[in-house]
Structure formats: C-alpha cells, structure tokens
Amino acid sequence: MGIAERKERERTELKARIMGAARQLFLDKGYENTSMRNIASLIEYSPGTIYHYFKDKGEIFHALHAEGFTDLGKRMILLKTVSNSMERLKAMGKVYIEFGIENPEMYNLMFIESAPLEFLDNEKNWKEGETVYRGLENTVEDCIQNGHFDGHDTESLTYMIWSTVHGMVSLQLRKRCDVINEK
C-alpha cells in the first residue's frame, strides 16, 4: 500500500470515528448539548482536527442522517421488482418497520432527535431522504392508478401512510405498545 492509499484510509477511518462519537453523544446528550469539543474529546483529538472533516455539528448530523437514509433506501430499492403495487406498498411498510426496530439508534437520529434542519433547505442536500420518500410516493401513485384508494390524492395519501408507519415504529421503540399488547 502506498502513502496516498494509507493516508486516504486513515482519513476515512478518522471520519468514521468522528461520526461514531457524534452519534453516541447526540443520542446520550442530545444534539443541543453536544459540542464539537465534546466530539473531539471523545476521540482524543483536537476540535480543530474535526473541522478539517466537517464545518460544524450540523454537517455531522446530516452525514449521519444521510447514512441512515442510504441504508433504508438500499432496502427499499429491492422492492422495485414487486410488480403488484399493493403488495409492494405492504412490503415497503414491513421493510420500514423492520429497519426502525433493528436500528433504533439510527431511527432516533433520523426521525426523533431534535436538530436544526437548515442543511436540508437546499434540496440537493436531502437526496437520500427524498429518494426514499419519492419511492413511496411513486408506489402510492401506482396503487391509485391500479384502482386502489379511490378518491385520494397521491401527496396526501403518501404522507398519511408514512405518518402511520412512522407512528407505529415510534410507539414500538418507546415501548408504548406494551400497554396495548398486555390486554
């Protein structure tokens, strides 16, 4: 391995360590109570080093967000081959729920943890989440075109379906379903 390859590997590894430390701190202390100094301290580097990789903690948060949506998107893309739109929609719901239950920390960062989303104001910064959501929207549109959900518009129905499945995952992760399941 040459010097350039080694330096690139070390750079990639340090970036992953920064993101891992930030993930832990965002979950343990919350976004607002985490500083770049906290992240640097956890990985035993100076705060200045982190600024070589990320301009601020918002950019780190977005990188974690993008990582989660990329993973979810990889799972969803496999469902494009399901030709029956209603079966594809049901499978998407199942994949979404499984993703949330299997990855509670990432799900919390993606959907629960409060953090400024100014970074997402620029549409090109939201491509990972947008791709997943548009896949759902396209499937809902296919369902409507195939005679399901008469009288509903795609945009409102997509949001309702996402909100419902998101609520199911959130309730499960917060153990709010245990009360219902015990009856």
PDB file of C-alpha atoms in Angstrom:
ATOM      1  CA  MET A   1       0.000   0.000   0.000  1.00  0.00           C
ATOM      2  CA  GLY A   2       1.369   3.386  -0.984  1.00  0.00           C
ATOM      3  CA  ILE A   3       1.477   6.538   1.103  1.00  0.00           C
ATOM      4  CA  ALA A   4      -1.527   8.072  -0.674  1.00  0.00           C
ATOM      5  CA  GLU A   5      -3.667   4.989  -0.109  1.00  0.00           C
ATOM      6  CA  ARG A   6      -2.648   4.783   3.546  1.00  0.00           C
ATOM      7  CA  LYS A   7      -3.430   8.464   4.117  1.00  0.00           C
ATOM      8  CA  GLU A   8      -6.829   8.077   2.453  1.00  0.00           C
ATOM      9  CA  ARG A   9      -7.604   5.015   4.582  1.00  0.00           C
ATOM     10  CA  GLU A  10      -6.590   6.896   7.742  1.00  0.00           C
ATOM     11  CA  ARG A  11      -8.723   9.867   6.695  1.00  0.00           C
ATOM     12  CA  THR A  12     -11.735   7.607   6.101  1.00  0.00           C
ATOM     13  CA  GLU A  13     -11.206   5.871   9.447  1.00  0.00           C
ATOM     14  CA  LEU A  14     -10.951   9.166  11.343  1.00  0.00           C
ATOM     15  CA  LYS A  15     -14.087  10.487   9.661  1.00  0.00           C
ATOM     16  CA  ALA A  16     -15.912   7.314  10.734  1.00  0.00           C
ATOM     17  CA  ARG A  17     -14.614   7.756  14.307  1.00  0.00           C
ATOM     18  CA  ILE A  18     -15.858  11.356  14.343  1.00  0.00           C
ATOM     19  CA  MET A  19     -19.285  10.268  13.126  1.00  0.00           C
ATOM     20  CA  GLY A  20     -19.405   7.410  15.634  1.00  0.00           C
ATOM     21  CA  ALA A  21     -18.535   9.698  18.524  1.00  0.00           C
ATOM     22  CA  ALA A  22     -21.073  12.281  17.369  1.00  0.00           C
ATOM     23  CA  ARG A  23     -23.771   9.588  17.047  1.00  0.00           C
ATOM     24  CA  GLN A  24     -23.102   8.446  20.595  1.00  0.00           C
ATOM     25  CA  LEU A  25     -23.132  11.971  22.005  1.00  0.00           C
ATOM     26  CA  PHE A  26     -26.220  13.075  20.055  1.00  0.00           C
ATOM     27  CA  LEU A  27     -28.066  10.069  21.452  1.00  0.00           C
ATOM     28  CA  ASP A  28     -26.717  10.348  25.003  1.00  0.00           C
ATOM     29  CA  LYS A  29     -26.760  14.112  25.479  1.00  0.00           C
ATOM     30  CA  GLY A  30     -28.959  15.378  22.656  1.00  0.00           C
ATOM     31  CA  TYR A  31     -27.937  17.477  19.692  1.00  0.00           C
ATOM     32  CA  GLU A  32     -28.176  20.801  21.517  1.00  0.00           C
ATOM     33  CA  ASN A  33     -25.983  19.614  24.401  1.00  0.00           C
ATOM     34  CA  THR A  34     -23.249  18.244  22.163  1.00  0.00           C
ATOM     35  CA  SER A  35     -20.362  20.393  21.011  1.00  0.00           C
ATOM     36  CA  MET A  36     -17.531  19.887  18.578  1.00  0.00           C
ATOM     37  CA  ARG A  37     -15.253  19.980  21.625  1.00  0.00           C
ATOM     38  CA  ASN A  38     -17.212  17.055  23.176  1.00  0.00           C
ATOM     39  CA  ILE A  39     -16.844  15.039  19.991  1.00  0.00           C
ATOM     40  CA  ALA A  40     -13.116  15.797  19.780  1.00  0.00           C
ATOM     41  CA  SER A  41     -12.611  14.852  23.408  1.00  0.00           C
ATOM     42  CA  LEU A  42     -14.323  11.503  22.932  1.00  0.00           C
ATOM     43  CA  ILE A  43     -11.984  10.524  20.094  1.00  0.00           C
ATOM     44  CA  GLU A  44      -8.980  12.163  21.759  1.00  0.00           C
ATOM     45  CA  TYR A  45      -8.276  14.690  19.010  1.00  0.00           C
ATOM     46  CA  SER A  46      -8.309  18.468  18.994  1.00  0.00           C
ATOM     47  CA  PRO A  47     -11.500  20.227  17.887  1.00  0.00           C
ATOM     48  CA  GLY A  48      -9.502  21.769  15.038  1.00  0.00           C
ATOM     49  CA  THR A  49      -8.954  18.333  13.547  1.00  0.00           C
ATOM     50  CA  ILE A  50     -12.691  17.748  13.287  1.00  0.00           C
ATOM     51  CA  TYR A  51     -13.105  20.994  11.355  1.00  0.00           C
ATOM     52  CA  HIS A  52     -10.927  19.501   8.615  1.00  0.00           C
ATOM     53  CA  TYR A  53     -13.721  16.985   8.055  1.00  0.00           C
ATOM     54  CA  PHE A  54     -16.933  18.835   8.987  1.00  0.00           C
ATOM     55  CA  LYS A  55     -17.721  22.544   9.138  1.00  0.00           C
ATOM     56  CA  ASP A  56     -19.963  22.139  12.208  1.00  0.00           C
ATOM     57  CA  LYS A  57     -22.005  19.623  14.182  1.00  0.00           C
ATOM     58  CA  GLY A  58     -24.971  20.221  11.863  1.00  0.00           C
ATOM     59  CA  GLU A  59     -22.959  18.855   8.981  1.00  0.00           C
ATOM     60  CA  ILE A  60     -22.012  15.803  11.059  1.00  0.00           C
ATOM     61  CA  PHE A  61     -25.669  15.306  11.955  1.00  0.00           C
ATOM     62  CA  HIS A  62     -26.610  15.494   8.284  1.00  0.00           C
ATOM     63  CA  ALA A  63     -23.904  12.958   7.387  1.00  0.00           C
ATOM     64  CA  LEU A  64     -25.384  10.557   9.952  1.00  0.00           C
ATOM     65  CA  HIS A  65     -28.867  11.290   8.618  1.00  0.00           C
ATOM     66  CA  ALA A  66     -27.731  10.567   5.062  1.00  0.00           C
ATOM     67  CA  GLU A  67     -26.105   7.328   6.201  1.00  0.00           C
ATOM     68  CA  GLY A  68     -29.387   6.140   7.699  1.00  0.00           C
ATOM     69  CA  PHE A  69     -31.455   7.052   4.651  1.00  0.00           C
ATOM     70  CA  THR A  70     -28.920   5.426   2.347  1.00  0.00           C
ATOM     71  CA  ASP A  71     -29.269   2.186   4.307  1.00  0.00           C
ATOM     72  CA  LEU A  72     -33.066   2.404   4.280  1.00  0.00           C
ATOM     73  CA  GLY A  73     -33.012   3.238   0.559  1.00  0.00           C
ATOM     74  CA  LYS A  74     -30.906   0.161  -0.224  1.00  0.00           C
ATOM     75  CA  ARG A  75     -33.529  -1.980   1.460  1.00  0.00           C
ATOM     76  CA  MET A  76     -36.400  -0.266  -0.346  1.00  0.00           C
ATOM     77  CA  ILE A  77     -34.838  -0.403  -3.817  1.00  0.00           C
ATOM     78  CA  LEU A  78     -35.037  -4.183  -3.740  1.00  0.00           C
ATOM     79  CA  LEU A  79     -38.830  -3.876  -3.738  1.00  0.00           C
ATOM     80  CA  LYS A  80     -38.949  -2.206  -7.161  1.00  0.00           C
ATOM     81  CA  THR A  81     -39.172  -5.677  -8.679  1.00  0.00           C
ATOM     82  CA  VAL A  82     -42.522  -6.347  -6.958  1.00  0.00           C
ATOM     83  CA  SER A  83     -44.930  -5.757  -9.840  1.00  0.00           C
ATOM     84  CA  ASN A  84     -48.157  -5.710  -7.795  1.00  0.00           C
ATOM     85  CA  SER A  85     -48.296  -2.152  -6.456  1.00  0.00           C
ATOM     86  CA  MET A  86     -50.362  -3.016  -3.374  1.00  0.00           C
ATOM     87  CA  GLU A  87     -48.040  -5.883  -2.446  1.00  0.00           C
ATOM     88  CA  ARG A  88     -45.071  -3.556  -2.980  1.00  0.00           C
ATOM     89  CA  LEU A  89     -46.684  -0.955  -0.697  1.00  0.00           C
ATOM     90  CA  LYS A  90     -47.239  -3.555   2.031  1.00  0.00           C
ATOM     91  CA  ALA A  91     -43.653  -4.783   1.659  1.00  0.00           C
ATOM     92  CA  MET A  92     -42.367  -1.210   1.924  1.00  0.00           C
ATOM     93  CA  GLY A  93     -44.231  -0.796   5.200  1.00  0.00           C
ATOM     94  CA  LYS A  94     -42.754  -4.016   6.513  1.00  0.00           C
ATOM     95  CA  VAL A  95     -39.214  -3.033   5.479  1.00  0.00           C
ATOM     96  CA  TYR A  96     -39.628   0.402   7.076  1.00  0.00           C
ATOM     97  CA  ILE A  97     -40.844  -1.111  10.357  1.00  0.00           C
ATOM     98  CA  GLU A  98     -38.059  -3.705  10.368  1.00  0.00           C
ATOM     99  CA  PHE A  99     -35.461  -1.001   9.701  1.00  0.00           C
ATOM    100  CA  GLY A 100     -36.706   1.092  12.624  1.00  0.00           C
ATOM    101  CA  ILE A 101     -36.907  -1.827  15.047  1.00  0.00           C
ATOM    102  CA  GLU A 102     -33.495  -3.232  14.010  1.00  0.00           C
ATOM    103  CA  ASN A 103     -31.798   0.194  14.083  1.00  0.00           C
ATOM    104  CA  PRO A 104     -33.377   2.125  16.952  1.00  0.00           C
ATOM    105  CA  GLU A 105     -30.434   4.482  17.460  1.00  0.00           C
ATOM    106  CA  MET A 106     -30.220   5.413  13.794  1.00  0.00           C
ATOM    107  CA  TYR A 107     -34.005   5.735  13.615  1.00  0.00           C
ATOM    108  CA  ASN A 108     -33.915   8.115  16.576  1.00  0.00           C
ATOM    109  CA  LEU A 109     -31.312  10.254  14.831  1.00  0.00           C
ATOM    110  CA  MET A 110     -33.253  10.216  11.576  1.00  0.00           C
ATOM    111  CA  PHE A 111     -36.693  11.000  12.984  1.00  0.00           C
ATOM    112  CA  ILE A 112     -36.856  11.638  16.718  1.00  0.00           C
ATOM    113  CA  GLU A 113     -33.810  13.613  17.843  1.00  0.00           C
ATOM    114  CA  SER A 114     -34.335  17.351  17.574  1.00  0.00           C
ATOM    115  CA  ALA A 115     -31.738  19.078  15.468  1.00  0.00           C
ATOM    116  CA  PRO A 116     -31.715  22.020  13.113  1.00  0.00           C
ATOM    117  CA  LEU A 117     -32.567  21.009   9.591  1.00  0.00           C
ATOM    118  CA  GLU A 118     -31.342  24.157   7.815  1.00  0.00           C
ATOM    119  CA  PHE A 119     -28.894  21.969   5.930  1.00  0.00           C
ATOM    120  CA  LEU A 120     -31.882  20.292   4.286  1.00  0.00           C
ATOM    121  CA  ASP A 121     -33.285  23.591   2.998  1.00  0.00           C
ATOM    122  CA  ASN A 122     -31.141  23.070  -0.065  1.00  0.00           C
ATOM    123  CA  GLU A 123     -32.939  20.280  -1.951  1.00  0.00           C
ATOM    124  CA  LYS A 124     -29.749  18.671  -3.217  1.00  0.00           C
ATOM    125  CA  ASN A 125     -28.706  18.054   0.405  1.00  0.00           C
ATOM    126  CA  TRP A 126     -31.756  15.884   1.014  1.00  0.00           C
ATOM    127  CA  LYS A 127     -31.320  13.438  -1.854  1.00  0.00           C
ATOM    128  CA  GLU A 128     -31.155  10.283   0.316  1.00  0.00           C
ATOM    129  CA  GLY A 129     -34.356  11.007   2.224  1.00  0.00           C
ATOM    130  CA  GLU A 130     -36.032  12.413  -0.867  1.00  0.00           C
ATOM    131  CA  THR A 131     -35.254   9.235  -2.811  1.00  0.00           C
ATOM    132  CA  VAL A 132     -36.852   7.026  -0.163  1.00  0.00           C
ATOM    133  CA  TYR A 133     -39.922   9.247   0.133  1.00  0.00           C
ATOM    134  CA  ARG A 134     -40.363   9.524  -3.654  1.00  0.00           C
ATOM    135  CA  GLY A 135     -40.211   5.741  -3.903  1.00  0.00           C
ATOM    136  CA  LEU A 136     -43.146   5.552  -1.506  1.00  0.00           C
ATOM    137  CA  GLU A 137     -44.973   8.292  -3.377  1.00  0.00           C
ATOM    138  CA  ASN A 138     -44.484   6.507  -6.716  1.00  0.00           C
ATOM    139  CA  THR A 139     -45.810   3.275  -5.248  1.00  0.00           C
ATOM    140  CA  VAL A 140     -48.871   5.052  -3.838  1.00  0.00           C
ATOM    141  CA  GLU A 141     -49.447   6.603  -7.272  1.00  0.00           C
ATOM    142  CA  ASP A 142     -49.206   3.128  -8.843  1.00  0.00           C
ATOM    143  CA  CYS A 143     -51.766   1.857  -6.330  1.00  0.00           C
ATOM    144  CA  ILE A 144     -54.169   4.685  -7.212  1.00  0.00           C
ATOM    145  CA  GLN A 145     -53.673   4.032 -10.939  1.00  0.00           C
ATOM    146  CA  ASN A 146     -54.480   0.356 -10.310  1.00  0.00           C
ATOM    147  CA  GLY A 147     -57.822   1.164  -8.689  1.00  0.00           C
ATOM    148  CA  HIS A 148     -56.859   1.278  -5.022  1.00  0.00           C
ATOM    149  CA  PHE A 149     -57.608   4.230  -2.744  1.00  0.00           C
ATOM    150  CA  ASP A 150     -60.364   5.786  -4.876  1.00  0.00           C
ATOM    151  CA  GLY A 151     -60.903   9.446  -4.152  1.00  0.00           C
ATOM    152  CA  HIS A 152     -57.489  10.026  -2.580  1.00  0.00           C
ATOM    153  CA  ASP A 153     -54.710  12.186  -3.936  1.00  0.00           C
ATOM    154  CA  THR A 154     -51.174  10.846  -4.051  1.00  0.00           C
ATOM    155  CA  GLU A 155     -49.487  13.524  -1.968  1.00  0.00           C
ATOM    156  CA  SER A 156     -51.876  13.411   0.998  1.00  0.00           C
ATOM    157  CA  LEU A 157     -52.152   9.630   0.988  1.00  0.00           C
ATOM    158  CA  THR A 158     -48.369   9.193   0.830  1.00  0.00           C
ATOM    159  CA  TYR A 159     -47.931  11.454   3.824  1.00  0.00           C
ATOM    160  CA  MET A 160     -50.678   9.652   5.747  1.00  0.00           C
ATOM    161  CA  ILE A 161     -49.184   6.214   5.044  1.00  0.00           C
ATOM    162  CA  TRP A 162     -45.679   7.350   6.012  1.00  0.00           C
ATOM    163  CA  SER A 163     -47.002   9.036   9.160  1.00  0.00           C
ATOM    164  CA  THR A 164     -48.891   5.904  10.163  1.00  0.00           C
ATOM    165  CA  VAL A 165     -45.951   3.548   9.723  1.00  0.00           C
ATOM    166  CA  HIS A 166     -43.614   6.058  11.363  1.00  0.00           C
ATOM    167  CA  GLY A 167     -46.004   6.274  14.300  1.00  0.00           C
ATOM    168  CA  MET A 168     -46.060   2.503  14.613  1.00  0.00           C
ATOM    169  CA  VAL A 169     -42.259   2.340  14.793  1.00  0.00           C
ATOM    170  CA  SER A 170     -42.049   5.260  17.212  1.00  0.00           C
ATOM    171  CA  LEU A 171     -44.642   3.713  19.531  1.00  0.00           C
ATOM    172  CA  GLN A 172     -42.846   0.382  19.459  1.00  0.00           C
ATOM    173  CA  LEU A 173     -39.429   1.911  20.123  1.00  0.00           C
ATOM    174  CA  ARG A 174     -40.786   3.909  23.056  1.00  0.00           C
ATOM    175  CA  LYS A 175     -42.486   0.775  24.436  1.00  0.00           C
ATOM    176  CA  ARG A 176     -45.906   2.426  24.181  1.00  0.00           C
ATOM    177  CA  CYS A 177     -47.389  -0.680  22.562  1.00  0.00           C
ATOM    178  CA  ASP A 178     -46.713  -2.851  25.605  1.00  0.00           C
ATOM    179  CA  VAL A 179     -49.803  -1.498  27.360  1.00  0.00           C
ATOM    180  CA  ILE A 180     -52.000  -2.451  24.425  1.00  0.00           C
ATOM    181  CA  ASN A 181     -50.345  -5.833  23.918  1.00  0.00           C
ATOM    182  CA  GLU A 182     -50.897  -6.787  27.571  1.00  0.00           C
ATOM    183  CA  LYS A 183     -54.701  -6.579  27.278  1.00  0.00           C
TER     184      LYS A 183
END
